[in-house]
GROMACS .gro file of C-alpha atoms in nm:
model
  312
    1MET     CA    1  -0.042  -0.435  -0.560
    2LEU     CA    2  -0.372  -0.367  -0.777
    3LEU     CA    3  -0.095  -0.420  -1.080
    4ALA     CA    4   0.032  -0.715  -0.936
    5GLY     CA    5  -0.328  -0.811  -0.842
    6LEU     CA    6  -0.421  -0.821  -1.248
    7ALA     CA    7  -0.106  -0.987  -1.337
    8VAL     CA    8  -0.182  -1.300  -1.084
    9PHE     CA    9  -0.498  -1.388  -1.287
   10GLY     CA   10  -0.338  -1.360  -1.624
   11LEU     CA   11  -0.487  -1.054  -1.779
   12GLN     CA   12  -0.263  -0.957  -2.030
   13ALA     CA   13  -0.528  -0.987  -2.322
   14LEU     CA   14  -0.650  -0.649  -2.137
   15THR     CA   15  -0.339  -0.500  -2.126
   16ASP     CA   16  -0.384  -0.227  -2.391
   17ARG     CA   17  -0.753  -0.148  -2.256
   18TYR     CA   18  -0.571  -0.099  -1.889
   19ASP     CA   19  -0.276   0.076  -2.039
   20ARG     CA   20  -0.527   0.337  -2.167
   21THR     CA   21  -0.709   0.371  -1.912
   22VAL     CA   22  -0.494   0.453  -1.615
   23LEU     CA   23  -0.331   0.789  -1.554
   24LYS     CA   24   0.081   0.806  -1.543
   25GLU     CA   25   0.277   1.060  -1.391
   26GLN     CA   26   0.625   1.074  -1.274
   27LEU     CA   27   0.548   0.997  -0.892
   28LEU     CA   28   0.888   0.909  -0.842
   29ALA     CA   29   1.157   1.200  -0.764
   30PRO     CA   30   1.486   1.190  -0.956
   31ASP     CA   31   1.681   1.042  -0.623
   32ALA     CA   32   1.448   0.782  -0.521
   33ARG     CA   33   1.420   0.600  -0.908
   34ASN     CA   34   1.605   0.290  -0.960
   35ALA     CA   35   1.814   0.347  -1.268
   36ARG     CA   36   1.769   0.004  -1.412
   37THR     CA   37   1.453  -0.149  -1.560
   38ASP     CA   38   1.563  -0.494  -1.544
   39LEU     CA   39   1.242  -0.728  -1.392
   40SER     CA   40   1.427  -0.987  -1.295
   41GLY     CA   41   1.434  -0.863  -0.905
   42PRO     CA   42   1.480  -0.776  -0.615
   43LEU     CA   43   1.184  -0.506  -0.726
   44ASN     CA   44   1.078  -0.241  -0.512
   45TYR     CA   45   0.747  -0.050  -0.568
   46LEU     CA   46   0.588   0.246  -0.364
   47LEU     CA   47   0.258   0.253  -0.298
   48ILE     CA   48   0.059   0.556  -0.163
   49GLY     CA   49  -0.288   0.556  -0.045
   50THR     CA   50  -0.519   0.882  -0.026
   51ASP     CA   51  -0.875   0.957   0.080
   52ARG     CA   52  -0.927   1.184  -0.174
   53ARG     CA   53  -1.254   1.220  -0.291
   54PRO     CA   54  -1.400   1.260  -0.657
   55GLY     CA   55  -1.293   1.639  -0.760
   56ASP     CA   56  -1.114   1.730  -0.460
   57THR     CA   57  -0.834   1.964  -0.578
   58ASN     CA   58  -0.716   2.063  -0.220
   59PRO     CA   59  -0.356   2.014  -0.149
   60GLU     CA   60  -0.356   2.009   0.232
   61GLN     CA   61  -0.423   1.630   0.239
   62ARG     CA   62  -0.195   1.357   0.398
   63ALA     CA   63  -0.116   0.992   0.270
   64ASP     CA   64  -0.325   0.797   0.501
   65THR     CA   65  -0.133   0.452   0.358
   66ILE     CA   66   0.239   0.416   0.255
   67LEU     CA   67   0.338   0.059   0.177
   68ILE     CA   68   0.661  -0.050  -0.016
   69VAL     CA   69   0.618  -0.347  -0.186
   70HIS     CA   70   0.940  -0.601  -0.195
   71VAL     CA   71   0.963  -0.871  -0.466
   72PRO     CA   72   1.268  -1.076  -0.418
   73ALA     CA   73   1.482  -1.200  -0.717
   74GLY     CA   74   1.270  -1.504  -0.865
   75LEU     CA   75   0.922  -1.289  -0.841
   76ARG     CA   76   0.766  -1.570  -0.645
   77GLN     CA   77   0.702  -1.367  -0.292
   78ALA     CA   78   0.593  -1.052  -0.211
   79TYR     CA   79   0.657  -0.867   0.149
   80LEU     CA   80   0.407  -0.552   0.230
   81VAL     CA   81   0.635  -0.328   0.436
   82SER     CA   82   0.378  -0.108   0.606
   83ILE     CA   83   0.527   0.251   0.664
   84PRO     CA   84   0.398   0.396   0.985
   85ARG     CA   85   0.224   0.732   0.897
   86ASP     CA   86   0.332   0.917   1.222
   87LEU     CA   87   0.674   0.817   1.158
   88LEU     CA   88   0.910   1.082   1.255
   89VAL     CA   89   1.140   1.174   0.943
   90ALA     CA   90   1.351   1.447   0.778
   91ILE     CA   91   1.146   1.582   0.471
   92PRO     CA   92   1.337   1.739   0.220
   93ALA     CA   93   1.323   2.124   0.108
   94THR     CA   94   1.091   2.155  -0.195
   95ASN     CA   95   0.897   2.422  -0.390
   96GLY     CA   96   0.729   2.612  -0.136
   97TYR     CA   97   0.827   2.407   0.122
   98ALA     CA   98   1.149   2.471   0.342
   99GLY     CA   99   1.213   2.092   0.483
  100GLY     CA  100   1.224   1.968   0.818
  101GLN     CA  101   1.136   1.728   1.097
  102ASP     CA  102   0.785   1.594   1.048
  103LYS     CA  103   0.561   1.281   1.049
  104ILE     CA  104   0.620   1.106   0.701
  105ASN     CA  105   0.253   1.150   0.591
  106ALA     CA  106   0.292   1.504   0.590
  107ALA     CA  107   0.525   1.460   0.316
  108TYR     CA  108   0.258   1.435   0.069
  109GLU     CA  109   0.093   1.729   0.173
  110HIS     CA  110   0.411   1.968   0.167
  111GLY     CA  111   0.465   1.836  -0.176
  112GLY     CA  112   0.115   1.965  -0.284
  113GLY     CA  113  -0.060   1.641  -0.288
  114GLY     CA  114  -0.071   1.448  -0.618
  115GLU     CA  115   0.222   1.409  -0.851
  116SER     CA  116   0.459   1.648  -0.684
  117GLY     CA  117   0.334   1.548  -0.307
  118ALA     CA  118   0.393   1.174  -0.429
  119GLN     CA  119   0.757   1.273  -0.567
  120LEU     CA  120   0.856   1.451  -0.235
  121LEU     CA  121   0.714   1.150  -0.044
  122SER     CA  122   0.935   0.915  -0.217
  123ALA     CA  123   1.246   1.108  -0.188
  124THR     CA  124   1.151   1.143   0.204
  125LEU     CA  125   1.146   0.738   0.204
  126ALA     CA  126   1.451   0.719  -0.028
  127ARG     CA  127   1.663   0.922   0.209
  128LEU     CA  128   1.535   0.723   0.477
  129THR     CA  129   1.577   0.396   0.382
  130GLY     CA  130   1.835   0.421   0.096
  131LEU     CA  131   1.606   0.285  -0.122
  132ARG     CA  132   1.543   0.338  -0.503
  133PHE     CA  133   1.229   0.252  -0.631
  134ASP     CA  134   1.135   0.061  -0.957
  135GLY     CA  135   0.803   0.200  -0.992
  136ALA     CA  136   0.502   0.370  -0.762
  137ALA     CA  137   0.148   0.376  -0.740
  138LEU     CA  138  -0.134   0.622  -0.623
  139VAL     CA  139  -0.442   0.513  -0.542
  140ASP     CA  140  -0.757   0.691  -0.354
  141PHE     CA  141  -0.995   0.460  -0.146
  142SER     CA  142  -1.291   0.499  -0.348
  143GLY     CA  143  -1.132   0.310  -0.628
  144ILE     CA  144  -1.061   0.011  -0.377
  145ARG     CA  145  -1.442   0.088  -0.248
  146GLN     CA  146  -1.579   0.000  -0.604
  147VAL     CA  147  -1.343  -0.285  -0.645
  148VAL     CA  148  -1.449  -0.469  -0.372
  149ASP     CA  149  -1.790  -0.414  -0.439
  150LEU     CA  150  -1.742  -0.544  -0.801
  151LEU     CA  151  -1.564  -0.871  -0.649
  152GLY     CA  152  -1.893  -0.918  -0.447
  153GLY     CA  153  -1.729  -0.831  -0.113
  154VAL     CA  154  -1.422  -0.988   0.053
  155ARG     CA  155  -1.375  -1.205   0.337
  156MET     CA  156  -1.230  -1.003   0.681
  157CYS     CA  157  -1.161  -1.180   1.000
  158VAL     CA  158  -1.196  -0.929   1.307
  159ASP     CA  159  -1.009  -1.022   1.590
  160ARG     CA  160  -1.169  -0.775   1.852
  161GLU     CA  161  -1.432  -0.557   1.845
  162VAL     CA  162  -1.386  -0.209   1.723
  163ARG     CA  163  -1.653   0.084   1.707
  164SER     CA  164  -1.576   0.299   1.382
  165ILE     CA  165  -1.513   0.658   1.459
  166HIS     CA  166  -1.600   0.757   1.087
  167THR     CA  167  -1.984   0.578   1.088
  168ASN     CA  168  -2.019   0.469   1.423
  169ARG     CA  169  -2.035   0.098   1.279
  170VAL     CA  170  -1.961  -0.175   1.551
  171PHE     CA  171  -1.745  -0.456   1.419
  172SER     CA  172  -1.767  -0.755   1.612
  173PRO     CA  173  -1.532  -1.012   1.616
  174GLY     CA  174  -1.555  -1.302   1.352
  175CYS     CA  175  -1.531  -1.372   0.999
  176ARG     CA  176  -1.781  -1.241   0.747
  177GLN     CA  177  -1.786  -1.106   0.415
  178MET     CA  178  -1.757  -0.712   0.384
  179ASN     CA  179  -1.888  -0.477   0.106
  180GLY     CA  180  -1.645  -0.226  -0.001
  181ALA     CA  181  -1.755   0.028   0.242
  182GLU     CA  182  -1.763  -0.211   0.543
  183ALA     CA  183  -1.399  -0.303   0.464
  184LEU     CA  184  -1.260   0.009   0.383
  185ASP     CA  185  -1.435   0.152   0.695
  186TYR     CA  186  -1.252  -0.123   0.909
  187VAL     CA  187  -0.904  -0.100   0.790
  188ARG     CA  188  -0.880   0.287   0.841
  189GLN     CA  189  -0.956   0.213   1.227
  190ARG     CA  190  -0.726   0.279   1.476
  191TYR     CA  191  -0.801   0.438   1.800
  192ASP     CA  192  -1.025   0.182   1.938
  193LEU     CA  193  -0.745  -0.102   1.896
  194PRO     CA  194  -0.497  -0.188   2.134
  195GLY     CA  195  -0.197  -0.200   1.866
  196GLY     CA  196  -0.339   0.172   1.728
  197ASP     CA  197  -0.189   0.212   1.407
  198TYR     CA  198   0.011  -0.111   1.405
  199ASP     CA  199  -0.330  -0.294   1.396
  200ARG     CA  200  -0.467  -0.068   1.135
  201GLN     CA  201  -0.152  -0.154   0.907
  202ARG     CA  202  -0.216  -0.520   0.971
  203HIS     CA  203  -0.581  -0.467   0.842
  204GLN     CA  204  -0.491  -0.309   0.573
  205GLN     CA  205  -0.245  -0.576   0.437
  206GLN     CA  206  -0.515  -0.855   0.513
  207LEU     CA  207  -0.759  -0.641   0.270
  208LEU     CA  208  -0.527  -0.649  -0.027
  209ARG     CA  209  -0.474  -1.031   0.039
  210ALA     CA  210  -0.831  -1.085   0.056
  211MET     CA  211  -0.914  -0.874  -0.259
  212LEU     CA  212  -0.634  -1.098  -0.447
  213ASP     CA  213  -0.814  -1.427  -0.291
  214ARG     CA  214  -1.145  -1.319  -0.390
  215ALA     CA  215  -1.021  -1.227  -0.743
  216GLY     CA  216  -0.915  -1.587  -0.778
  217GLU     CA  217  -1.239  -1.725  -0.674
  218THR     CA  218  -1.463  -1.524  -0.881
  219ARG     CA  219  -1.260  -1.653  -1.175
  220LEU     CA  220  -1.224  -1.289  -1.290
  221ARG     CA  221  -1.076  -1.336  -1.642
  222THR     CA  222  -1.336  -1.570  -1.756
  223ASN     CA  223  -1.595  -1.293  -1.687
  224PRO     CA  224  -1.528  -1.020  -1.950
  225VAL     CA  225  -1.811  -0.793  -1.847
  226LYS     CA  226  -1.687  -0.809  -1.466
  227LEU     CA  227  -1.333  -0.781  -1.556
  228ASP     CA  228  -1.397  -0.486  -1.778
  229GLN     CA  229  -1.600  -0.317  -1.454
  230VAL     CA  230  -1.296  -0.375  -1.228
  231ILE     CA  231  -1.009  -0.265  -1.496
  232ARG     CA  232  -1.235   0.042  -1.538
  233ALA     CA  233  -1.287   0.135  -1.156
  234VAL     CA  234  -0.916   0.037  -1.121
  235GLY     CA  235  -0.812   0.307  -1.367
  236ASP     CA  236  -1.070   0.560  -1.243
  237SER     CA  237  -0.868   0.591  -0.927
  238LEU     CA  238  -0.519   0.484  -1.021
  239THR     CA  239  -0.213   0.672  -1.103
  240VAL     CA  240   0.113   0.475  -1.164
  241ASP     CA  241   0.493   0.531  -1.262
  242THR     CA  242   0.634   0.228  -1.435
  243ASN     CA  243   0.995   0.381  -1.442
  244GLY     CA  244   0.980   0.350  -1.818
  245VAL     CA  245   0.886  -0.026  -1.806
  246ALA     CA  246   0.593  -0.136  -2.070
  247LEU     CA  247   0.278  -0.239  -1.833
  248GLU     CA  248   0.254  -0.547  -2.057
  249ASP     CA  249   0.605  -0.640  -1.913
  250LEU     CA  250   0.528  -0.582  -1.581
  251LEU     CA  251   0.233  -0.811  -1.592
  252PHE     CA  252   0.392  -1.059  -1.745
  253ALA     CA  253   0.669  -1.064  -1.478
  254LEU     CA  254   0.434  -1.080  -1.189
  255ARG     CA  255   0.219  -1.360  -1.321
  256GLY     CA  256   0.328  -1.641  -1.132
  257LEU     CA  257   0.269  -1.434  -0.800
  258PRO     CA  258  -0.004  -1.611  -0.605
  259PRO     CA  259  -0.192  -1.429  -0.324
  260ASP     CA  260  -0.055  -1.743  -0.065
  261ALA     CA  261   0.301  -1.565  -0.129
  262LEU     CA  262   0.212  -1.224   0.047
  263LYS     CA  263   0.340  -1.145   0.388
  264GLY     CA  264   0.308  -0.832   0.549
  265VAL     CA  265   0.583  -0.663   0.760
  266GLN     CA  266   0.572  -0.376   0.990
  267VAL     CA  267   0.882  -0.136   1.061
  268PRO     CA  268   1.045  -0.200   1.397
  269SER     CA  269   0.941   0.129   1.563
  270TYR     CA  270   0.743   0.236   1.897
  271PRO     CA  271   0.538   0.572   1.989
  272GLN     CA  272   0.691   0.875   2.175
  273VAL     CA  273   0.517   1.204   2.253
  274ILE     CA  274   0.756   1.488   2.180
  275ASP     CA  275   0.688   1.859   2.238
  276GLU     CA  276   0.313   1.701   2.323
  277VAL     CA  277   0.305   1.549   1.962
  278SER     CA  278   0.248   1.229   1.935
  279TYR     CA  279   0.476   1.019   1.661
  280VAL     CA  280   0.653   0.691   1.572
  281VAL     CA  281   1.006   0.666   1.616
  282LEU     CA  282   1.218   0.395   1.465
  283ASP     CA  283   1.357   0.094   1.686
  284ASN     CA  284   1.741   0.095   1.642
  285GLY     CA  285   1.724   0.239   1.300
  286GLY     CA  286   1.480  -0.037   1.191
  287ASN     CA  287   1.682  -0.321   1.302
  288GLY     CA  288   1.820  -0.394   0.973
  289LEU     CA  289   1.484  -0.420   0.734
  290PHE     CA  290   1.614  -0.134   0.525
  291ASP     CA  291   1.947  -0.336   0.451
  292ALA     CA  292   1.750  -0.660   0.355
  293VAL     CA  293   1.498  -0.493   0.155
  294ARG     CA  294   1.795  -0.313  -0.039
  295GLY     CA  295   1.963  -0.626  -0.100
  296THR     CA  296   1.845  -1.021  -0.109
  297ARG     CA  297   1.820  -1.104   0.273
  298MET     CA  298   1.446  -0.988   0.328
  299PRO     CA  299   1.333  -1.371   0.353
  300ASP     CA  300   1.621  -1.411   0.609
  301TRP     CA  301   1.495  -1.129   0.823
  302ALA     CA  302   1.170  -1.192   0.821
  303GLN     CA  303   1.283  -1.554   0.994
  304ALA     CA  304   1.493  -1.386   1.242
  305ASN     CA  305   1.214  -1.110   1.324
  306PRO     CA  306   0.875  -1.295   1.350
  307ARG     CA  307   0.773  -1.029   1.579
  308TRP     CA  308   0.737  -0.758   1.322
  309VAL     CA  309   0.576  -1.006   1.052
  310VAL     CA  310   0.229  -1.021   0.987
  311ARG     CA  311   0.039  -1.307   0.898
  312LEU     CA  312  -0.210  -1.265   0.602
   0.00000   0.00000   0.00000
């Protein structure tokens, strides 16, 4: 989504600089990678968010955010499909891990984190959904915090009071400007919310929309100094796999995707305690969501399943 955000505001002129800044790795497992590189759509990208700290090489770290970004043919809409972090799945075997049932965010840890962790997570998602991805991105939250601050903060709307378990900060209902630390603290909360992780997913989707809105308000592309700072902040925290597509081509293809075209989607599922462990399990196999994402029926699915569509 950071790549898509850059495309929205016409940053092709800085593609070469950005291309040199961002780390590139093979984040997708072979059986999770789309063989075609045609950008006409539909497109599916995997976004993995971690709370890795700078210099942290500890492999025992789980993915905090897992998003499938689905862009239907025509490239005028985008659906942010949030995968519940506690979703019970079958994780394939890999080097050092025999495979088995676990929460989906553990796949990143079982794979050793980083490039290999992303590969195992992508393979797990491919097995679950039948999807083949057109690219992937791995981003740590420290970079998002810097970008929000460089944008001058983002406007977030809090619908009910919540107290942070990380900082003890209290977020009162209402809309206001948040800096990077505040916004990230807010979107990571789930224990004090009635919807738990589902509310957290919705807030993370809203933050992505708010960042794109703010980038448009600040006319980022007309301020080369600020633009360069944002690109550096993104590059320091972002690893990408473009599936062999030139970054310039990807930016050009997504240039017409406006922020108001984003729709949030949650996976039909429900919490369940199994052997005294809290999981999330699919409701009726996801109620056809993954079939819709694989094909061309996502707009129809969203219209037929308003309960699982988030207004951003």
